[in-house]
GROMACS .gro file of C-alpha atoms in nm:
model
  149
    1UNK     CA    1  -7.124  -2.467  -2.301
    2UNK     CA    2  -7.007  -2.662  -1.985
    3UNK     CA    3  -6.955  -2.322  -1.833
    4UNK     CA    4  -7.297  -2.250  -1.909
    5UNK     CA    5  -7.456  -2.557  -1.708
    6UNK     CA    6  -7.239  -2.446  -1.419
    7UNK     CA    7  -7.350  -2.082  -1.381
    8UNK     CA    8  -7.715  -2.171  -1.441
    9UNK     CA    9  -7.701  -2.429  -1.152
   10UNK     CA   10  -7.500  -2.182  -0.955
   11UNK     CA   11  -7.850  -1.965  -0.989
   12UNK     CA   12  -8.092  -2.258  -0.951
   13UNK     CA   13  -7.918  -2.333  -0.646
   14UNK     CA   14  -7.915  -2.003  -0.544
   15UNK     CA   15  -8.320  -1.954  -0.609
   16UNK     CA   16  -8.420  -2.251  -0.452
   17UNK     CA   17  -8.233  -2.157  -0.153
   18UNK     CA   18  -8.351  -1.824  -0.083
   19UNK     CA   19  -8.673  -1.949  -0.122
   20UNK     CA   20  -8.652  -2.171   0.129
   21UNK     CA   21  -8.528  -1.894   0.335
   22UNK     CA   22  -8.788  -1.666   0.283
   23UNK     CA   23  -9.044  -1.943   0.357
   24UNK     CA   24  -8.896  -2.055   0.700
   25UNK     CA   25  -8.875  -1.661   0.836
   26UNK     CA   26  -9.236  -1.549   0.703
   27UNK     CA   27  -9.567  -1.698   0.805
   28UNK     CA   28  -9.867  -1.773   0.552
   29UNK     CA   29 -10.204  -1.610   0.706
   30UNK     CA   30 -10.581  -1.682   0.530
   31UNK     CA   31 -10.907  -1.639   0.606
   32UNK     CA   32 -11.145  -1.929   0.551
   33UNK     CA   33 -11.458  -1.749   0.351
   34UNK     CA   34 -11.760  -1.968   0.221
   35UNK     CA   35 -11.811  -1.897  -0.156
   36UNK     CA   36 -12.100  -1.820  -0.191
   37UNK     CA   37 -12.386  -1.659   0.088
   38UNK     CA   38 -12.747  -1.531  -0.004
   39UNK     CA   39 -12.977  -1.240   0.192
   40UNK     CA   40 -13.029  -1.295   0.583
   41UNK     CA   41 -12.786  -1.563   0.601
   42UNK     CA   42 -12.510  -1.618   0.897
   43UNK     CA   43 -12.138  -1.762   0.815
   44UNK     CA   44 -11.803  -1.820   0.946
   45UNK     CA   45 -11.452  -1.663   0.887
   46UNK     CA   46 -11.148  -1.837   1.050
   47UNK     CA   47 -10.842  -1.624   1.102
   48UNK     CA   48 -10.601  -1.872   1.067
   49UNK     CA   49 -10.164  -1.846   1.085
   50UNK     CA   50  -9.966  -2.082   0.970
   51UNK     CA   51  -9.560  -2.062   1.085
   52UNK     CA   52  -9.255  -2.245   1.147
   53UNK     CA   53  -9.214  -2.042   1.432
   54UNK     CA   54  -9.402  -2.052   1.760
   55UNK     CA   55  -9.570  -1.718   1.770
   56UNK     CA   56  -9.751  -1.528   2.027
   57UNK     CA   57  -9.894  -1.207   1.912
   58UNK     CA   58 -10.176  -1.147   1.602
   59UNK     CA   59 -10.237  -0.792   1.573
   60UNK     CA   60 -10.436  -0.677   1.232
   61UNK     CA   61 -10.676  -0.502   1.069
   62UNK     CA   62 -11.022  -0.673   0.937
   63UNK     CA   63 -11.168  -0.493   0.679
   64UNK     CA   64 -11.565  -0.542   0.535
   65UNK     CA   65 -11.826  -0.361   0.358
   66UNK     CA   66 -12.057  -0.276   0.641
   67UNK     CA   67 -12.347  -0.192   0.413
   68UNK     CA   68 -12.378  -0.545   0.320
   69UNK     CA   69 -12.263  -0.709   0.573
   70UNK     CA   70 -12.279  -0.735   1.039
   71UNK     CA   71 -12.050  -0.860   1.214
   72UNK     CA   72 -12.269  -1.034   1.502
   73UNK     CA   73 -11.964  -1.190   1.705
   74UNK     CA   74 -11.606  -1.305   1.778
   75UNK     CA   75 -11.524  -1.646   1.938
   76UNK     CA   76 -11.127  -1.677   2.023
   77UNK     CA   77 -10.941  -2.007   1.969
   78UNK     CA   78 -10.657  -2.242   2.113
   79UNK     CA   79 -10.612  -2.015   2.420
   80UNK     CA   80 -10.562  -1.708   2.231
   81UNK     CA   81 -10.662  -1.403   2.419
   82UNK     CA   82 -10.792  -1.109   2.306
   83UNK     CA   83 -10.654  -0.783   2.391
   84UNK     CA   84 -10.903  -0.567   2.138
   85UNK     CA   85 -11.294  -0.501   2.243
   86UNK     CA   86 -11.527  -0.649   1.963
   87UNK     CA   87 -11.706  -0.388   1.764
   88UNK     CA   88 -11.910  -0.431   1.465
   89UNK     CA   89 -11.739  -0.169   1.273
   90UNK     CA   90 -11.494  -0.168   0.975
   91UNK     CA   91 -11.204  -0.154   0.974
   92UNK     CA   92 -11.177  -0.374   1.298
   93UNK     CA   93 -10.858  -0.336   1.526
   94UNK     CA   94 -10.757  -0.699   1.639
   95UNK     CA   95 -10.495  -0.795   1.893
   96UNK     CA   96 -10.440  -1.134   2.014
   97UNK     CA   97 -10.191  -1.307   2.244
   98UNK     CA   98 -10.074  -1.593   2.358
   99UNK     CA   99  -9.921  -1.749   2.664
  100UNK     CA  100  -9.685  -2.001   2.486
  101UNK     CA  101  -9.671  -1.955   2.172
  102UNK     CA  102  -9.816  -2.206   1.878
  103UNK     CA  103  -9.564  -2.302   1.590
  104UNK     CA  104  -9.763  -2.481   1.235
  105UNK     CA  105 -10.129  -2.392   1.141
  106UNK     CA  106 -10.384  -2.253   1.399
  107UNK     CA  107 -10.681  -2.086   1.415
  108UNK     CA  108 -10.666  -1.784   1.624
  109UNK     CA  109 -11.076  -1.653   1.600
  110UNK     CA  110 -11.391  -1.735   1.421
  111UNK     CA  111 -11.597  -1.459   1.301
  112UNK     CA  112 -11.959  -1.457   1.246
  113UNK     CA  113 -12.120  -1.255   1.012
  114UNK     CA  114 -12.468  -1.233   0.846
  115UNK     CA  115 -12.553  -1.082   0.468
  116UNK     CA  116 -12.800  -0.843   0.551
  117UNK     CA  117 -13.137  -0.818   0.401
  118UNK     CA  118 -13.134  -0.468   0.236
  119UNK     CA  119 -12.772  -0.595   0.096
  120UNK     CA  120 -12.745  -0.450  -0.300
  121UNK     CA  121 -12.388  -0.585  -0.389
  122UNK     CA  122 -12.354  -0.893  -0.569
  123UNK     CA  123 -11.977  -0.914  -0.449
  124UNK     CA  124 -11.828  -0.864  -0.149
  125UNK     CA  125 -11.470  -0.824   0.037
  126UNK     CA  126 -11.326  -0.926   0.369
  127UNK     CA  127 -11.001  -0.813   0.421
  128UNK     CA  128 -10.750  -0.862   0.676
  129UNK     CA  129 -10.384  -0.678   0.678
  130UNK     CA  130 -10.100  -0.686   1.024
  131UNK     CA  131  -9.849  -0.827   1.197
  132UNK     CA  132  -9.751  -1.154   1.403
  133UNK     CA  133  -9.473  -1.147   1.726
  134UNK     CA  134  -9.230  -1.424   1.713
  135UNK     CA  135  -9.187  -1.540   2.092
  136UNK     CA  136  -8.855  -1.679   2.113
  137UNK     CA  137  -8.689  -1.344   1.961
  138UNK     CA  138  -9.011  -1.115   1.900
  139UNK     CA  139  -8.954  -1.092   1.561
  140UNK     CA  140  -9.251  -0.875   1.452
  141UNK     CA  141  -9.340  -1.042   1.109
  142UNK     CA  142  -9.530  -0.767   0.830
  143UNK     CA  143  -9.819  -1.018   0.647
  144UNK     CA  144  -9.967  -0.810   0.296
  145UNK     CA  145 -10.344  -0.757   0.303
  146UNK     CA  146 -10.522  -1.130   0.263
  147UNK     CA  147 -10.866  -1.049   0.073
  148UNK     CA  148 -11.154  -1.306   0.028
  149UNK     CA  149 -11.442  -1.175  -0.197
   0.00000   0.00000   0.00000
């Protein structure tokens, strides 16, 4: 039995250390959607990053459903630039840089959209799927698709 309680807090050890690991070398990434949005009406999406590591590159794809919704502009934050022309087309082809680097949570661009009127769907995606550059190594850093309905 004593045996036992030693191997399982050999694993629980183990666990919590890898995820500790796999926490410090990733990066979370999340758009900031309202909940709710009726017919006609304009709202916000922040792109934002948040990492232990100072990074200086954002490249991604943005994915909406264009028969619902326009995609009227792009403002860039926190001396990002952006290396991508704005469209309002889906999928959307971002790429951001930036000069120094920004470690913790950060907003790199605020999207506005507006519902449009003839809009039939009752639910609706945004979707957003890339990479981000480490700057002291350039570590290029896969994030899954992030999807806000």
């Amino acid at each position: 039995m004593k045996y036992f309680k030693y191997l399982f807090s050999f694993f629980v050890a183990i666990l919590l250390f890898s995820s500790i690991n796999v926490f410090a070398e990733g990066n979370i990434v999340k758009l900031n959607v309202p909940k709710t949005v009726s017919k006609d009406q304009e709202f916000t999406v922040d792109i934002q990053v948040t990492s232990q590591d100072a990074i200086d590159g954002f490249k991604a794809t943005l994915t909406y459903e264009t028969s619902s919704l326009e995609l009227l502009n792009m403002s860039v934050k926190d001396d990002w630039h952006q290396e991508s022309q704005f469209k309002n087309e889906s999928p959307l082809s971002l790429d951001f840089t930036h000069a120094n680097g920004l470690t913790g949570e950060t907003t790199i661009a605020t999207l506005k959209f507006k519902v449009k009127s003839d809009a039939t769907k009752t639910d609706t995606s945004i979707s957003i799927e890339g990479t981000t550059r480490v700057k002291e190594d350039e570590t290029i850093n896969t994030f899954e698709k992030v999807s806000e309905t």
